Amino acid sequence: MTRRPSRTAAGIALLVVLVAAFVPQPGRAEQPVVTELQVSGPPGPTLQPNLVGFNWRAGGQAVAPLRPGLVRTFAVRLARISPAPGVLDFAAADAEIDAIAATGATPLVVLIERPPWDPGAGSAGYETVVEAVVRRYLVERRARGRAPVWFESGNEPEFPPTSHGQLPPELAADVAAQVRAITRVEADAKVAATYGGPAALFADPPVADAFVAAARAAGRLPDFVSWHTYTNAPMLGPDGPEDRSSPAAVAVWQALHGANPAASPAILGAGIDVMRAAVTGALLPGE
């Protein structure tokens, strides 16, 4: 069972680990697949293998037979949803989220980018668009008889090619705006969102601590803390860049592609231990 950390002191930290794997497809180049494990604690980790998930890519419907519990999506791009003040276009995002839900999975919506008409970190325009997104996929979606989505704060803030505009110095302002938007919707509609982040590039305690601290200061602890773990680290795998649409991501892969001969599932456990300690310390300061 997923449990939310207490909004006061004691509680359970939900840790989300994204693990890169590679599945060969007949007649095609190997394609990256991301599986997701959830671990909760203390007093000890409880592995929930039924909560397996993927990053959504073109043709993501192919994962439906695997019955993933969570599917992470970058469909909610704020710059595309709100290209001008007062404009909200959810057509592309709705289509992808509905396709994910059709697999039986819960969509995990990554809040990325900023509206081009007010692009400052944590700006009033940014907060307004985040609130519109939360209302659409938490409240309006429920009213249409569909299960609401989860929300994740950004992606890999340490790494500009994949951060989608949210870098560490801007994290606190963006998180505060996200929390204000989410708590308003929760209070107005009498519903509870599932919100977390920061989708760190690796098991990165300073970034996790900064995320939790920013959310706490804004008035709401996160429901989960997330980061990415790749067993080939520090290499980026032999198959190809994960994001072929980004020239920067392709260039980084070309520099670091290959397999780590010491790759082992033990890498995942080490990251979990590090992040559990960091998140516990952030949630329970001084204890």
mmCIF file of C-alpha atoms in Angstrom:
data_model
loop_
_atom_site.group_PDB
_atom_site.id
_atom_site.type_symbol
_atom_site.label_atom_id
_atom_site.label_comp_id
_atom_site.label_asym_id
_atom_site.label_seq_id
_atom_site.Cartn_x
_atom_site.Cartn_y
_atom_site.Cartn_z
ATOM 1 C CA MET A 1 0.000 0.000 0.000
ATOM 2 C CA THR A 2 1.231 3.463 -0.834
ATOM 3 C CA ARG A 3 1.389 5.684 2.224
ATOM 4 C CA ARG A 4 1.781 9.434 2.350
ATOM 5 C CA PRO A 5 4.385 10.974 4.679
ATOM 6 C CA SER A 6 2.777 12.737 7.598
ATOM 7 C CA ARG A 7 2.238 16.433 7.053
ATOM 8 C CA THR A 8 3.681 16.942 10.541
ATOM 9 C CA ALA A 9 6.694 14.919 11.596
ATOM 10 C CA ALA A 10 6.602 11.125 11.602
ATOM 11 C CA GLY A 11 5.632 9.262 8.461
ATOM 12 C CA ILE A 12 6.564 6.955 5.637
ATOM 13 C CA ALA A 13 8.795 8.097 2.795
ATOM 14 C CA LEU A 14 7.810 6.689 -0.554
ATOM 15 C CA LEU A 15 10.856 6.176 -2.724
ATOM 16 C CA VAL A 16 10.493 5.745 -6.473
ATOM 17 C CA VAL A 17 13.419 4.355 -8.443
ATOM 18 C CA LEU A 18 13.517 4.396 -12.242
ATOM 19 C CA VAL A 19 15.679 1.566 -13.537
ATOM 20 C CA ALA A 20 16.915 1.345 -17.118
ATOM 21 C CA ALA A 21 16.625 -2.003 -18.859
ATOM 22 C CA PHE A 22 16.887 -2.989 -22.501
ATOM 23 C CA VAL A 23 14.518 -5.345 -24.280
ATOM 24 C CA PRO A 24 15.388 -6.636 -27.762
ATOM 25 C CA GLN A 25 12.599 -6.439 -30.331
ATOM 26 C CA PRO A 26 12.617 -8.871 -33.282
ATOM 27 C CA GLY A 27 13.822 -7.118 -36.406
ATOM 28 C CA ARG A 28 14.392 -3.819 -34.595
ATOM 29 C CA ALA A 29 17.185 -2.092 -32.732
ATOM 30 C CA GLU A 30 17.053 -2.582 -29.002
ATOM 31 C CA GLN A 31 14.728 -0.090 -27.366
ATOM 32 C CA PRO A 32 15.149 1.332 -23.865
ATOM 33 C CA VAL A 33 12.470 0.362 -21.385
ATOM 34 C CA VAL A 34 12.257 1.904 -17.936
ATOM 35 C CA THR A 35 10.879 -0.133 -15.091
ATOM 36 C CA GLU A 36 9.879 1.397 -11.825
ATOM 37 C CA LEU A 37 10.087 -0.060 -8.348
ATOM 38 C CA GLN A 38 8.479 1.378 -5.251
ATOM 39 C CA VAL A 39 9.893 0.864 -1.815
ATOM 40 C CA SER A 40 8.431 2.190 1.409
ATOM 41 C CA GLY A 41 9.962 2.463 4.840
ATOM 42 C CA PRO A 42 10.918 2.571 7.662
ATOM 43 C CA PRO A 43 11.009 0.113 9.461
ATOM 44 C CA GLY A 44 12.159 -1.791 6.389
ATOM 45 C CA PRO A 45 11.711 -1.927 2.627
ATOM 46 C CA THR A 46 8.578 -3.593 1.316
ATOM 47 C CA LEU A 47 9.074 -4.334 -2.350
ATOM 48 C CA GLN A 48 5.893 -4.098 -4.386
ATOM 49 C CA PRO A 49 6.659 -5.819 -7.692
ATOM 50 C CA ASN A 50 3.092 -5.222 -8.891
ATOM 51 C CA LEU A 51 3.955 -1.516 -9.159
ATOM 52 C CA VAL A 52 5.950 -1.862 -12.353
ATOM 53 C CA GLY A 53 5.912 1.009 -14.796
ATOM 54 C CA PHE A 54 7.464 2.587 -17.855
ATOM 55 C CA ASN A 55 8.284 5.889 -19.457
ATOM 56 C CA TRP A 56 5.773 6.380 -22.278
ATOM 57 C CA ARG A 57 7.127 6.617 -25.798
ATOM 58 C CA ALA A 58 5.560 6.290 -29.241
ATOM 59 C CA GLY A 59 3.892 2.903 -29.468
ATOM 60 C CA GLY A 60 3.617 2.679 -25.700
ATOM 61 C CA GLN A 61 0.440 0.636 -26.028
ATOM 62 C CA ALA A 62 2.757 -2.338 -26.580
ATOM 63 C CA VAL A 63 3.399 -2.488 -22.819
ATOM 64 C CA ALA A 64 -0.284 -3.146 -22.031
ATOM 65 C CA PRO A 65 0.172 -6.949 -21.806
ATOM 66 C CA LEU A 66 2.737 -6.388 -19.054
ATOM 67 C CA ARG A 67 0.015 -4.683 -16.960
ATOM 68 C CA PRO A 68 2.172 -1.813 -15.629
ATOM 69 C CA GLY A 69 0.931 -0.073 -12.515
ATOM 70 C CA LEU A 70 2.409 3.323 -13.385
ATOM 71 C CA VAL A 71 3.309 4.903 -16.715
ATOM 72 C CA ARG A 72 5.311 8.115 -16.654
ATOM 73 C CA THR A 73 4.521 10.702 -19.331
ATOM 74 C CA PHE A 74 5.981 13.977 -20.609
ATOM 75 C CA ALA A 75 2.736 14.822 -22.447
ATOM 76 C CA VAL A 76 1.874 17.713 -20.118
ATOM 77 C CA ARG A 77 4.253 20.310 -21.499
ATOM 78 C CA LEU A 78 3.175 23.646 -20.087
ATOM 79 C CA ALA A 79 4.577 25.609 -23.049
ATOM 80 C CA ARG A 80 2.400 23.597 -25.427
ATOM 81 C CA ILE A 81 -0.668 23.589 -23.189
ATOM 82 C CA SER A 82 -0.580 27.369 -22.672
ATOM 83 C CA PRO A 83 1.270 29.090 -25.542
ATOM 84 C CA ALA A 84 -0.378 32.447 -24.722
ATOM 85 C CA PRO A 85 -2.131 34.030 -21.718
ATOM 86 C CA GLY A 86 -5.613 32.624 -21.265
ATOM 87 C CA VAL A 87 -5.020 29.819 -23.794
ATOM 88 C CA LEU A 88 -5.283 26.203 -22.618
ATOM 89 C CA ASP A 89 -4.987 23.372 -25.125
ATOM 90 C CA PHE A 90 -5.099 19.922 -23.551
ATOM 91 C CA ALA A 91 -5.778 17.947 -26.757
ATOM 92 C CA ALA A 92 -2.354 16.294 -27.121
ATOM 93 C CA ALA A 93 -1.951 15.705 -23.387
ATOM 94 C CA ASP A 94 -5.455 14.253 -23.058
ATOM 95 C CA ALA A 95 -4.850 11.822 -25.909
ATOM 96 C CA GLU A 96 -1.652 10.442 -24.390
ATOM 97 C CA ILE A 97 -3.033 10.249 -20.856
ATOM 98 C CA ASP A 98 -6.154 8.453 -22.091
ATOM 99 C CA ALA A 99 -3.973 5.999 -24.028
ATOM 100 C CA ILE A 100 -1.967 5.290 -20.892
ATOM 101 C CA ALA A 101 -5.099 4.833 -18.786
ATOM 102 C CA ALA A 102 -6.426 2.399 -21.395
ATOM 103 C CA THR A 103 -3.585 0.019 -20.473
ATOM 104 C CA GLY A 104 -4.942 -0.092 -16.924
ATOM 105 C CA ALA A 105 -2.021 1.926 -15.572
ATOM 106 C CA THR A 106 -2.059 5.136 -13.550
ATOM 107 C CA PRO A 107 -0.525 7.987 -15.589
ATOM 108 C CA LEU A 108 2.356 9.695 -13.774
ATOM 109 C CA VAL A 109 2.318 13.229 -15.197
ATOM 110 C CA VAL A 110 5.653 15.041 -15.174
ATOM 111 C CA LEU A 111 5.214 18.812 -14.755
ATOM 112 C CA ILE A 112 7.754 20.201 -17.219
ATOM 113 C CA GLU A 113 8.475 23.457 -19.065
ATOM 114 C CA ARG A 114 6.991 26.883 -18.345
ATOM 115 C CA PRO A 115 4.497 29.015 -20.281
ATOM 116 C CA PRO A 116 6.458 31.151 -22.778
ATOM 117 C CA TRP A 117 4.459 34.247 -21.829
ATOM 118 C CA ASP A 118 5.638 34.100 -18.180
ATOM 119 C CA PRO A 119 8.705 31.828 -18.097
ATOM 120 C CA GLY A 120 10.242 32.811 -14.767
ATOM 121 C CA ALA A 121 10.747 30.112 -12.131
ATOM 122 C CA GLY A 122 7.684 29.970 -9.905
ATOM 123 C CA SER A 123 6.018 32.830 -11.781
ATOM 124 C CA ALA A 124 2.350 33.696 -11.387
ATOM 125 C CA GLY A 125 1.717 32.485 -14.925
ATOM 126 C CA TYR A 126 3.498 29.212 -14.237
ATOM 127 C CA GLU A 127 1.455 28.662 -11.079
ATOM 128 C CA THR A 128 -1.789 29.430 -12.938
ATOM 129 C CA VAL A 129 -1.067 26.849 -15.635
ATOM 130 C CA VAL A 130 0.013 24.207 -13.102
ATOM 131 C CA GLU A 131 -3.258 24.755 -11.248
ATOM 132 C CA ALA A 132 -5.215 24.335 -14.508
ATOM 133 C CA VAL A 133 -3.373 21.064 -15.169
ATOM 134 C CA VAL A 134 -4.071 19.762 -11.670
ATOM 135 C CA ARG A 135 -7.761 20.665 -11.886
ATOM 136 C CA ARG A 136 -8.104 18.960 -15.254
ATOM 137 C CA TYR A 137 -6.411 15.701 -14.312
ATOM 138 C CA LEU A 138 -7.390 15.457 -10.646
ATOM 139 C CA VAL A 139 -10.878 16.983 -10.461
ATOM 140 C CA GLU A 140 -12.368 17.042 -13.957
ATOM 141 C CA ARG A 141 -11.003 13.614 -14.757
ATOM 142 C CA ARG A 142 -12.607 12.191 -11.624
ATOM 143 C CA ALA A 143 -15.896 13.877 -12.547
ATOM 144 C CA ARG A 144 -15.795 12.027 -15.887
ATOM 145 C CA GLY A 145 -15.543 8.735 -14.010
ATOM 146 C CA ARG A 146 -11.849 8.217 -14.648
ATOM 147 C CA ALA A 147 -9.119 7.635 -12.126
ATOM 148 C CA PRO A 148 -6.960 10.711 -11.450
ATOM 149 C CA VAL A 149 -3.277 10.860 -12.337
ATOM 150 C CA TRP A 150 -0.195 11.294 -10.170
ATOM 151 C CA PHE A 151 1.976 14.417 -10.492
ATOM 152 C CA GLU A 152 5.786 14.608 -10.505
ATOM 153 C CA SER A 153 7.837 17.783 -10.160
ATOM 154 C CA GLY A 154 10.084 18.122 -13.191
ATOM 155 C CA ASN A 155 12.829 15.880 -14.501
ATOM 156 C CA GLU A 156 16.560 15.606 -13.737
ATOM 157 C CA PRO A 157 17.175 19.183 -12.566
ATOM 158 C CA GLU A 158 20.930 18.486 -12.363
ATOM 159 C CA PHE A 159 21.228 17.901 -16.125
ATOM 160 C CA PRO A 160 20.193 20.756 -18.483
ATOM 161 C CA PRO A 161 19.686 18.557 -21.596
ATOM 162 C CA THR A 162 16.864 16.682 -19.842
ATOM 163 C CA SER A 163 15.704 19.163 -17.185
ATOM 164 C CA HIS A 164 13.163 20.872 -19.454
ATOM 165 C CA GLY A 165 14.041 24.233 -17.952
ATOM 166 C CA GLN A 166 13.982 23.479 -14.215
ATOM 167 C CA LEU A 167 17.533 23.680 -12.832
ATOM 168 C CA PRO A 168 18.574 23.354 -9.159
ATOM 169 C CA PRO A 169 18.638 27.138 -8.456
ATOM 170 C CA GLU A 170 15.048 27.330 -9.734
ATOM 171 C CA LEU A 171 13.758 24.229 -7.966
ATOM 172 C CA ALA A 172 12.506 25.946 -4.813
ATOM 173 C CA ALA A 173 10.475 28.556 -6.691
ATOM 174 C CA ASP A 174 8.891 26.017 -9.036
ATOM 175 C CA VAL A 175 8.109 23.570 -6.227
ATOM 176 C CA ALA A 176 6.538 26.307 -4.126
ATOM 177 C CA ALA A 177 4.300 27.284 -7.043
ATOM 178 C CA GLN A 178 3.371 23.649 -7.646
ATOM 179 C CA VAL A 179 2.508 23.113 -3.991
ATOM 180 C CA ARG A 180 0.397 26.276 -3.819
ATOM 181 C CA ALA A 181 -1.506 25.223 -6.942
ATOM 182 C CA ILE A 182 -2.047 21.658 -5.728
ATOM 183 C CA THR A 183 -3.152 22.612 -2.231
ATOM 184 C CA ARG A 184 -5.676 25.107 -3.612
ATOM 185 C CA VAL A 185 -7.216 22.420 -5.784
ATOM 186 C CA GLU A 186 -7.201 19.920 -2.929
ATOM 187 C CA ALA A 187 -8.940 22.393 -0.618
ATOM 188 C CA ASP A 188 -11.460 23.601 -3.191
ATOM 189 C CA ALA A 189 -12.465 20.168 -4.480
ATOM 190 C CA LYS A 190 -11.973 18.206 -1.231
ATOM 191 C CA VAL A 191 -9.701 15.720 -2.984
ATOM 192 C CA ALA A 192 -6.158 14.495 -2.350
ATOM 193 C CA ALA A 193 -3.480 14.594 -5.019
ATOM 194 C CA THR A 194 -0.490 12.269 -5.234
ATOM 195 C CA TYR A 195 2.502 14.555 -5.766
ATOM 196 C CA GLY A 196 6.242 14.027 -5.608
ATOM 197 C CA GLY A 197 9.604 14.532 -7.266
ATOM 198 C CA PRO A 198 12.210 15.691 -8.094
ATOM 199 C CA ALA A 199 13.022 12.885 -10.576
ATOM 200 C CA ALA A 200 16.703 13.390 -9.824
ATOM 201 C CA LEU A 201 19.343 12.315 -12.341
ATOM 202 C CA PHE A 202 20.741 9.784 -9.837
ATOM 203 C CA ALA A 203 20.444 8.970 -6.138
ATOM 204 C CA ASP A 204 21.189 12.592 -5.263
ATOM 205 C CA PRO A 205 20.574 13.456 -1.574
ATOM 206 C CA PRO A 206 21.145 17.243 -1.874
ATOM 207 C CA VAL A 207 18.550 17.581 -4.626
ATOM 208 C CA ALA A 208 16.096 15.307 -2.805
ATOM 209 C CA ASP A 209 16.589 17.284 0.403
ATOM 210 C CA ALA A 210 16.078 20.570 -1.458
ATOM 211 C CA PHE A 211 12.860 19.271 -2.994
ATOM 212 C CA VAL A 212 11.435 18.088 0.323
ATOM 213 C CA ALA A 213 12.486 21.315 2.049
ATOM 214 C CA ALA A 214 10.875 23.463 -0.650
ATOM 215 C CA ALA A 215 7.625 21.504 -0.499
ATOM 216 C CA ARG A 216 7.609 21.646 3.305
ATOM 217 C CA ALA A 217 8.212 25.404 3.296
ATOM 218 C CA ALA A 218 5.309 25.857 0.867
ATOM 219 C CA GLY A 219 3.005 23.928 3.197
ATOM 220 C CA ARG A 220 2.779 20.376 1.866
ATOM 221 C CA LEU A 221 5.110 17.411 2.152
ATOM 222 C CA PRO A 222 5.480 15.316 -1.010
ATOM 223 C CA ASP A 223 3.838 11.912 -1.262
ATOM 224 C CA PHE A 224 6.907 10.353 -2.860
ATOM 225 C CA VAL A 225 10.514 11.191 -3.653
ATOM 226 C CA SER A 226 11.861 10.073 -7.029
ATOM 227 C CA TRP A 227 15.181 9.610 -8.739
ATOM 228 C CA HIS A 228 16.653 7.655 -11.659
ATOM 229 C CA THR A 229 19.064 4.766 -11.327
ATOM 230 C CA TYR A 230 20.761 3.145 -14.304
ATOM 231 C CA THR A 231 22.722 -0.029 -13.727
ATOM 232 C CA ASN A 232 25.164 0.937 -16.512
ATOM 233 C CA ALA A 233 26.095 4.203 -14.765
ATOM 234 C CA PRO A 234 28.327 6.100 -15.297
ATOM 235 C CA MET A 235 28.022 4.748 -18.856
ATOM 236 C CA LEU A 236 24.788 5.370 -20.751
ATOM 237 C CA GLY A 237 24.218 1.907 -22.177
ATOM 238 C CA PRO A 238 25.078 0.456 -25.586
ATOM 239 C CA ASP A 239 21.758 0.775 -27.400
ATOM 240 C CA GLY A 240 21.255 4.482 -28.121
ATOM 241 C CA PRO A 241 20.205 7.757 -26.481
ATOM 242 C CA GLU A 242 16.955 7.664 -24.534
ATOM 243 C CA ASP A 243 15.806 10.982 -26.016
ATOM 244 C CA ARG A 244 16.702 11.046 -29.714
ATOM 245 C CA SER A 245 14.868 14.353 -30.178
ATOM 246 C CA SER A 246 17.413 16.250 -28.063
ATOM 247 C CA PRO A 247 20.750 17.057 -29.781
ATOM 248 C CA ALA A 248 22.325 17.613 -26.356
ATOM 249 C CA ALA A 249 21.150 14.209 -25.109
ATOM 250 C CA VAL A 250 22.436 12.539 -28.278
ATOM 251 C CA ALA A 251 25.832 14.242 -27.892
ATOM 252 C CA VAL A 252 26.132 13.126 -24.273
ATOM 253 C CA TRP A 253 25.262 9.559 -25.229
ATOM 254 C CA GLN A 254 27.856 9.576 -28.000
ATOM 255 C CA ALA A 255 30.467 10.599 -25.437
ATOM 256 C CA LEU A 256 29.422 8.122 -22.741
ATOM 257 C CA HIS A 257 27.767 5.200 -24.516
ATOM 258 C CA GLY A 258 28.796 1.712 -23.529
ATOM 259 C CA ALA A 259 28.172 -0.883 -20.856
ATOM 260 C CA ASN A 260 29.534 -0.792 -17.348
ATOM 261 C CA PRO A 261 31.225 -4.200 -16.835
ATOM 262 C CA ALA A 262 30.454 -3.922 -13.116
ATOM 263 C CA ALA A 263 26.718 -3.393 -13.688
ATOM 264 C CA SER A 264 24.684 -5.156 -11.035
ATOM 265 C CA PRO A 265 21.246 -4.927 -9.408
ATOM 266 C CA ALA A 266 23.177 -4.169 -6.209
ATOM 267 C CA ILE A 267 23.581 -0.631 -7.567
ATOM 268 C CA LEU A 268 19.850 -0.168 -7.072
ATOM 269 C CA GLY A 269 19.983 -1.200 -3.452
ATOM 270 C CA ALA A 270 22.849 1.164 -2.722
ATOM 271 C CA GLY A 271 20.903 4.074 -4.174
ATOM 272 C CA ILE A 272 17.807 3.166 -2.186
ATOM 273 C CA ASP A 273 19.796 3.083 1.040
ATOM 274 C CA VAL A 274 21.364 6.471 0.333
ATOM 275 C CA MET A 275 18.091 8.116 -0.599
ATOM 276 C CA ARG A 276 16.104 6.570 2.230
ATOM 277 C CA ALA A 277 18.577 8.054 4.701
ATOM 278 C CA ALA A 278 18.452 11.436 2.971
ATOM 279 C CA VAL A 279 14.657 11.563 2.773
ATOM 280 C CA THR A 280 14.203 10.377 6.345
ATOM 281 C CA GLY A 281 16.547 13.132 7.493
ATOM 282 C CA ALA A 282 14.671 15.711 5.419
ATOM 283 C CA LEU A 283 11.278 14.596 6.689
ATOM 284 C CA LEU A 284 12.385 14.320 10.292
ATOM 285 C CA PRO A 285 14.925 17.113 10.769
ATOM 286 C CA GLY A 286 16.916 16.873 13.966
ATOM 287 C CA GLU A 287 16.005 13.260 14.654
#
